XYZ file of N, CA and C in Angstrom:
528
model
N 90.328 -54.477 86.022
C 89.223 -55.281 85.371
C 89.852 -56.957 84.328
N 88.939 -57.608 84.574
C 89.226 -58.926 84.327
C 88.374 -59.439 82.440
N 89.035 -59.949 81.584
C 88.936 -60.541 80.491
C 87.975 -62.070 81.238
N 86.485 -61.996 80.964
C 85.980 -63.419 81.082
C 85.632 -63.958 79.682
N 85.414 -63.394 78.695
C 84.991 -64.010 77.675
C 85.558 -63.258 76.205
N 85.942 -64.224 75.328
C 86.203 -63.225 74.203
C 85.412 -64.142 72.643
N 85.270 -63.487 71.765
C 84.618 -64.067 70.652
C 85.162 -63.075 69.403
N 84.945 -63.727 68.520
C 85.318 -62.807 66.834
C 83.964 -62.471 66.441
N 83.696 -61.182 65.747
C 82.484 -60.883 65.156
C 82.928 -61.685 63.657
N 81.549 -62.164 62.800
C 81.853 -62.823 61.900
C 82.535 -61.986 60.510
N 82.759 -60.771 60.739
C 83.941 -60.170 59.543
C 85.070 -60.238 59.868
N 85.691 -60.618 60.877
C 86.596 -60.825 61.608
C 87.262 -59.333 61.897
N 86.362 -58.281 61.961
C 86.985 -56.609 62.139
C 87.116 -56.683 63.937
N 86.404 -57.556 64.151
C 86.150 -56.879 65.754
C 86.307 -57.907 66.587
N 87.676 -57.986 67.918
C 87.145 -59.149 68.781
C 86.493 -58.466 69.875
N 85.376 -58.972 70.457
C 84.660 -58.678 71.693
C 84.888 -59.224 72.588
N 85.130 -58.615 73.978
C 85.326 -59.054 75.219
C 84.460 -58.850 76.052
N 84.248 -59.877 76.977
C 83.261 -59.490 78.443
C 84.267 -59.329 79.280
N 84.184 -58.119 80.073
C 84.804 -57.755 80.829
C 84.250 -57.867 82.450
N 85.104 -57.953 83.469
C 84.764 -58.352 84.921
C 84.031 -57.300 85.142
N 83.613 -55.880 84.668
C 82.706 -54.363 85.207
C 81.344 -54.521 84.148
N 81.498 -55.704 83.609
C 79.939 -55.981 83.167
C 79.627 -55.864 81.901
N 80.807 -54.729 81.357
C 80.937 -54.152 80.185
C 81.261 -55.439 79.154
N 80.905 -55.027 77.725
C 81.447 -55.650 76.876
C 82.489 -54.447 75.806
N 83.764 -55.052 75.331
C 84.370 -54.063 74.842
C 84.705 -54.566 73.321
N 84.524 -53.654 72.258
C 84.645 -54.364 70.863
C 86.218 -53.429 70.888
N 87.223 -54.539 69.842
C 88.430 -53.788 69.727
C 88.383 -54.003 68.002
N 89.104 -53.064 67.450
C 89.424 -53.413 66.119
C 90.591 -53.945 65.700
N 90.585 -55.387 65.209
C 91.124 -56.290 65.070
C 92.584 -55.862 64.055
N 92.268 -54.920 62.888
C 93.366 -54.324 62.235
C 94.448 -53.346 63.238
N 93.691 -52.727 64.058
C 94.689 -51.722 64.747
C 94.776 -51.876 66.358
N 94.097 -52.864 66.625
C 94.387 -53.317 68.170
C 93.555 -52.691 69.118
N 92.897 -51.116 68.856
C 92.465 -50.145 69.376
C 91.294 -50.640 70.028
N 90.487 -50.113 70.932
C 89.444 -50.222 71.445
C 88.154 -49.560 70.598
N 87.290 -50.040 70.281
C 86.503 -48.989 69.502
C 85.339 -48.865 70.074
N 84.660 -49.718 70.814
C 82.959 -49.360 71.854
C 83.326 -49.822 72.823
N 82.726 -49.546 73.874
C 82.477 -50.150 75.180
C 80.654 -50.101 74.932
N 80.167 -51.145 75.515
C 79.133 -51.424 75.454
C 78.471 -52.002 77.146
N 77.430 -51.346 77.562
C 76.926 -51.577 78.399
C 75.710 -51.976 78.389
N 75.165 -52.399 79.524
C 73.492 -53.047 80.143
C 73.588 -53.991 81.048
N 74.502 -55.052 80.947
C 74.529 -55.979 81.958
C 74.763 -55.486 83.093
N 74.122 -56.218 84.380
C 74.197 -55.724 85.762
C 74.924 -57.017 86.928
N 76.033 -57.977 85.925
C 77.019 -59.002 86.308
C 77.219 -59.621 85.481
N 78.189 -60.431 85.634
C 79.231 -60.940 85.210
C 78.569 -61.459 83.618
N 79.345 -61.034 82.584
C 79.042 -62.039 81.444
C 79.570 -62.901 81.063
N 79.107 -64.397 80.773
C 79.472 -65.635 80.073
C 79.246 -66.177 79.203
N 78.439 -65.469 78.385
C 77.965 -66.101 76.847
C 78.360 -65.118 76.019
N 79.253 -65.263 74.961
C 79.146 -64.308 73.643
C 79.358 -65.091 72.653
N 78.288 -65.026 71.120
C 77.932 -65.983 70.300
C 77.530 -64.571 69.485
N 78.484 -64.915 67.923
C 77.881 -64.050 66.989
C 76.667 -64.963 65.936
N 75.912 -64.065 65.501
C 74.710 -64.278 64.864
C 75.551 -65.490 63.226
N 74.922 -66.254 63.209
C 75.147 -67.005 61.770
C 75.300 -66.562 60.699
N 74.512 -65.903 60.542
C 74.489 -65.171 59.284
C 74.744 -63.576 59.057
N 74.523 -62.803 60.091
C 74.603 -61.485 59.958
C 76.155 -61.130 60.664
N 76.701 -60.256 59.832
C 78.684 -60.736 60.600
C 78.286 -59.169 61.807
N 77.626 -58.508 61.630
C 77.630 -57.328 62.847
C 76.476 -57.627 63.581
N 76.278 -58.856 63.927
C 75.012 -58.920 65.736
C 75.827 -60.074 65.913
N 75.935 -59.652 67.056
C 76.381 -60.736 68.495
C 74.949 -61.039 69.558
N 75.188 -61.661 70.538
C 74.514 -62.083 71.900
C 75.074 -61.794 72.856
N 75.154 -61.163 73.848
C 75.810 -61.792 75.169
C 74.531 -62.387 76.659
N 75.055 -62.881 77.451
C 74.285 -63.211 78.285
C 75.487 -63.744 79.506
N 74.232 -63.453 80.817
C 75.288 -63.873 81.922
C 74.563 -64.096 83.063
N 74.972 -63.910 84.205
C 74.868 -64.209 85.885
C 73.489 -63.206 86.007
N 73.177 -62.153 85.401
C 72.268 -60.993 85.573
C 70.945 -61.627 85.012
N 70.776 -62.733 84.488
C 69.606 -63.449 83.990
C 69.641 -62.507 82.406
N 69.779 -61.358 82.020
C 69.727 -60.902 80.782
C 70.600 -61.688 79.560
N 69.404 -61.404 78.190
C 70.263 -61.758 77.232
C 70.009 -60.562 76.465
N 71.166 -60.111 75.642
C 71.040 -58.672 74.459
C 71.533 -59.276 73.330
N 70.791 -58.857 72.167
C 71.264 -58.923 70.780
C 71.591 -57.638 70.675
N 73.301 -57.628 70.040
C 73.698 -56.016 70.042
C 73.939 -55.992 68.508
N 73.712 -54.652 67.641
C 74.241 -54.332 66.394
C 75.749 -53.660 66.810
N 76.852 -54.280 66.581
C 78.119 -53.906 66.666
C 78.517 -52.748 65.789
N 77.906 -52.617 64.937
C 78.144 -51.068 64.249
C 77.751 -50.283 64.894
N 76.517 -50.067 65.303
C 76.003 -48.784 66.383
C 76.291 -48.971 67.778
N 76.653 -49.934 68.655
C 77.072 -50.016 69.731
C 76.008 -50.230 70.655
N 74.679 -50.188 69.735
C 73.511 -50.669 70.322
C 72.907 -52.073 70.591
N 71.740 -52.079 72.064
C 71.418 -53.374 71.972
C 70.045 -53.212 71.296
N 69.409 -54.112 70.536
C 68.499 -54.559 69.583
C 67.012 -55.321 70.037
N 67.711 -56.084 70.792
C 66.639 -56.963 71.373
C 67.155 -57.321 73.049
N 65.922 -57.384 73.871
C 66.348 -58.301 75.068
C 65.598 -59.110 75.733
N 66.019 -60.014 76.107
C 65.372 -60.967 76.890
C 65.476 -61.050 78.674
N 64.806 -61.294 79.342
C 65.296 -61.216 80.578
C 64.706 -62.940 81.469
N 65.708 -63.535 81.994
C 65.014 -64.872 82.496
C 64.157 -64.596 84.130
N 63.350 -64.287 84.045
C 63.080 -63.737 85.604
C 62.038 -65.482 85.999
N 62.373 -65.632 86.759
C 61.767 -66.840 87.553
C 60.613 -66.797 88.489
N 59.478 -67.204 88.152
C 58.300 -66.593 89.269
C 58.629 -66.677 90.988
N 58.552 -66.028 91.466
C 58.987 -66.126 93.074
C 59.850 -66.452 93.371
N 61.071 -66.243 92.488
C 62.627 -66.219 92.782
C 63.424 -65.267 91.791
N 63.257 -64.491 91.289
C 64.009 -63.238 90.818
C 64.418 -64.068 89.628
N 65.696 -63.778 89.040
C 66.164 -64.162 88.110
C 66.702 -65.501 87.817
N 67.085 -65.761 87.265
C 68.040 -66.963 86.949
C 69.422 -66.929 85.905
N 70.570 -67.065 86.159
C 71.595 -66.425 85.271
C 71.811 -67.562 84.289
N 72.084 -67.160 83.240
C 71.951 -67.734 81.763
C 73.342 -67.908 81.522
N 73.426 -69.338 81.421
C 75.298 -70.141 81.447
C 75.299 -70.219 79.825
N 74.409 -70.759 79.264
C 75.001 -70.950 78.063
C 73.673 -70.500 77.020
N 73.989 -70.152 75.518
C 73.377 -69.614 74.228
C 73.736 -69.981 73.446
N 72.728 -70.722 72.384
C 73.586 -71.029 70.934
C 72.549 -70.785 70.454
N 72.416 -69.820 69.192
C 72.118 -69.794 67.815
C 71.461 -71.122 67.182
N 70.044 -70.841 66.703
C 69.541 -71.777 65.665
C 70.250 -71.432 64.529
N 70.702 -72.154 63.591
C 71.332 -72.129 62.218
C 70.397 -71.473 61.220
N 69.137 -70.853 61.214
C 68.830 -70.334 60.501
C 68.460 -68.827 61.068
N 69.692 -68.484 62.749
C 69.461 -67.072 62.734
C 68.016 -66.735 63.620
N 66.982 -67.491 63.589
C 65.443 -66.983 63.826
C 65.521 -66.876 65.632
N 66.034 -67.718 66.336
C 65.676 -68.474 67.505
C 67.089 -68.993 68.237
N 67.284 -68.525 69.661
C 68.247 -68.826 70.478
C 67.709 -69.846 71.378
N 68.830 -70.745 71.773
C 68.214 -71.792 73.063
C 69.259 -71.309 73.963
N 68.898 -71.555 75.058
C 69.447 -70.727 76.410
C 69.629 -72.031 77.573
N 70.219 -72.286 78.123
C 70.409 -73.159 79.480
C 70.510 -72.003 80.741
N 69.260 -72.173 81.884
C 70.001 -71.274 83.095
C 70.676 -72.199 84.275
N 70.593 -71.266 85.126
C 71.129 -71.934 86.745
C 70.206 -72.504 87.284
N 69.055 -72.549 86.591
C 67.828 -73.514 87.274
C 67.421 -74.837 86.595
N 68.285 -74.998 85.476
C 68.150 -76.101 84.444
C 67.123 -76.177 83.747
N 66.822 -74.980 83.256
C 66.150 -74.876 82.252
C 66.306 -74.442 81.126
N 65.572 -75.329 79.847
C 65.766 -75.061 78.706
C 65.186 -73.779 78.263
N 65.430 -72.640 77.681
C 64.937 -71.055 77.274
C 65.086 -71.400 75.202
N 63.629 -70.865 74.850
C 64.014 -70.869 73.519
C 63.339 -69.483 73.356
N 64.051 -68.643 73.336
C 63.884 -66.845 73.053
C 63.884 -66.778 71.323
N 62.677 -66.077 70.712
C 62.248 -65.887 69.372
C 62.251 -64.076 69.168
N 62.023 -64.282 67.703
C 62.599 -62.763 67.564
C 60.863 -62.152 66.277
N 60.460 -61.522 66.888
C 59.491 -61.060 66.114
C 59.547 -59.595 65.214
N 58.604 -58.941 64.828
C 58.506 -58.149 63.822
C 58.694 -56.877 64.719
N 58.919 -55.274 64.304
C 59.156 -54.179 65.138
C 60.444 -54.180 65.190
N 61.538 -54.830 64.804
C 62.879 -54.032 64.837
C 63.216 -54.697 63.661
N 63.801 -53.425 63.207
C 63.811 -53.388 61.604
C 65.366 -53.965 61.047
N 65.944 -54.374 61.913
C 67.683 -55.176 62.114
C 67.151 -56.253 62.230
N 66.193 -56.514 63.174
C 65.896 -58.052 63.414
C 65.456 -58.792 62.212
N 64.396 -57.786 61.649
C 63.529 -58.408 60.581
C 64.277 -58.398 59.501
N 65.052 -57.696 59.482
C 66.219 -58.031 57.900
C 66.961 -59.269 58.497
N 67.668 -59.354 59.622
C 68.263 -60.806 59.963
C 67.444 -61.906 60.117
N 66.441 -61.891 60.113
C 65.716 -62.862 60.763
C 64.342 -62.928 59.499
N 64.317 -62.277 58.961
C 62.949 -62.483 58.133
C 61.772 -62.373 58.539
N 60.605 -61.800 57.836
C 59.319 -61.401 57.825
C 58.097 -62.284 57.542
N 58.519 -63.591 56.689
C 57.139 -63.917 55.786
C 56.658 -64.870 56.920
N 55.184 -65.300 56.854
C 54.165 -66.145 57.426
C 54.916 -67.751 57.843
N 53.684 -68.114 58.410
C 54.236 -69.318 58.717
C 53.910 -69.534 60.282
N 53.627 -68.782 61.161
C 53.178 -68.295 62.704
C 52.042 -68.081 62.629
N 51.583 -68.468 63.875
C 50.176 -68.371 64.281
C 50.083 -67.025 64.194
N 48.702 -66.906 63.504
C 48.407 -65.065 63.758
C 48.516 -64.836 65.377
N 48.294 -64.962 66.194
C 48.028 -64.614 67.540
C 49.285 -64.327 68.089
N 50.189 -64.488 67.451
C 51.476 -64.429 68.135
C 52.771 -63.198 67.368
N 51.700 -62.068 66.826
C 52.299 -61.430 65.772
C 53.021 -60.023 66.831
N 51.978 -59.770 67.920
C 52.758 -58.685 68.566
C 53.779 -59.060 69.627
N 54.138 -60.562 69.634
C 54.799 -60.940 70.709
C 56.330 -61.433 69.728
N 57.336 -62.085 70.825
C 58.724 -61.575 70.220
C 58.995 -63.336 69.706
N 57.781 -63.984 68.965
C 57.960 -65.253 68.698
C 58.746 -64.884 66.968
N 59.345 -66.149 66.283
C 59.619 -65.649 65.299
C 58.832 -65.514 63.970
N 58.366 -65.064 63.026
C 58.070 -64.818 61.872
C 58.045 -65.177 60.742
N 59.331 -66.146 60.614
C 59.827 -66.784 59.571
C 59.772 -68.323 60.053
N 58.657 -68.726 60.643
C 58.930 -70.011 60.477
C 59.173 -70.770 59.229
N 59.701 -71.673 58.698
C 59.249 -72.660 57.832
C 58.802 -73.837 57.974
N 58.062 -74.149 56.627
C 56.874 -75.406 56.548
C 57.481 -76.574 57.278
N 58.664 -76.507 57.191
C 59.456 -77.773 58.251
C 59.545 -77.388 59.682
N 59.381 -76.708 60.090
C 59.566 -76.645 61.569
C 58.364 -75.427 62.133
N 56.965 -75.495 61.439
C 55.286 -75.175 62.081
C 55.032 -76.268 63.032
N 55.845 -76.947 63.356
C 55.153 -78.133 64.127
C 56.247 -77.623 65.880
N 56.827 -76.797 65.594
C 57.764 -76.306 66.683
C 56.892 -75.282 67.743
N 56.943 -75.550 68.748
C 55.967 -74.814 69.750
C 55.717 -73.330 70.016
N 56.734 -72.537 69.327
C 56.734 -71.402 69.052
C 55.814 -71.092 67.475
N 55.809 -71.781 66.601
C 55.221 -71.720 65.390
C 53.618 -72.249 65.733
N 53.143 -72.747 64.297
C 51.999 -72.527 64.297
C 50.964 -73.674 65.267
N 51.781 -74.694 66.104
C 51.316 -75.553 66.782
C 50.644 -75.277 67.963
N 49.371 -74.742 68.075
C 48.746 -73.991 69.230
C 49.264 -74.757 70.937
N 50.108 -73.624 71.655
C 50.574 -74.397 72.961
C 50.293 -73.128 73.802
N 50.907 -72.512 74.731
C 50.734 -71.820 75.648
C 50.948 -70.625 75.282
N 50.427 -69.206 75.527
C 50.717 -68.377 74.990
C 52.118 -67.830 75.003
N 52.194 -66.817 74.101
C 53.557 -66.022 73.690
C 54.085 -65.017 74.276
N 53.206 -64.318 75.440
C 53.127 -63.244 75.790
C 54.588 -62.711 76.449
N 55.477 -63.971 76.590
C 56.699 -63.856 77.459
C 57.507 -64.059 76.545
N 57.290 -64.186 75.304
C 58.859 -64.748 74.031
C 59.588 -65.294 74.334
N 59.271 -66.296 75.209
C 60.159 -67.654 75.690
C 59.577 -68.838 76.008
N 60.011 -69.790 76.178
C 59.553 -71.141 76.272
C 60.519 -71.766 77.202
N 59.909 -72.474 78.523
C 61.007 -73.316 79.767
C 60.614 -74.241 79.283
N 61.635 -75.230 79.552
C 61.502 -76.768 79.429
C 62.058 -77.147 80.505
N 61.696 -78.395 81.657
C 62.796 -78.369 82.616
C 63.393 -80.023 82.028
N 64.677 -79.904 82.646
C 65.391 -81.088 82.744
C 64.662 -82.404 82.925
N 64.870 -83.659 82.124
C 64.508 -84.775 83.045
C 65.012 -85.545 83.056
């Protein structure tokens, strides 16, 4: 198996590698020993990003069109998003970046789309990482839109300004 990506966690305790068998491996940086093998992807992973604030949270994404948020201490997926394209199956995810506040990620896919994924209530770890203060529309509380929109961000399409429904927990924008 070949390593396709590598990143450090925020605590510098682990190096995380994406491997050609579609797994992620966490390595103890002090001992060099394999700590955990994380599974869930069904195709190669080409994106690994650390959360900007929580040192034990990373995301992974790849050619299977899946984006996972991981709790490194437990070795578990704490949130997942699928980039399905109507009548076309899935769209491989090429790149993902966290917003500076850690509440939202922006991704690009193989179809030239910009995707915005947010986090809502229901997951205790993400609530701690992202917060649960108000500011978003009341009609999005049951989906995965962020619940901690600040007053300076309320014009964003996933916050207070009415736009399309939030049932899919993402927004897709075409390249112009």
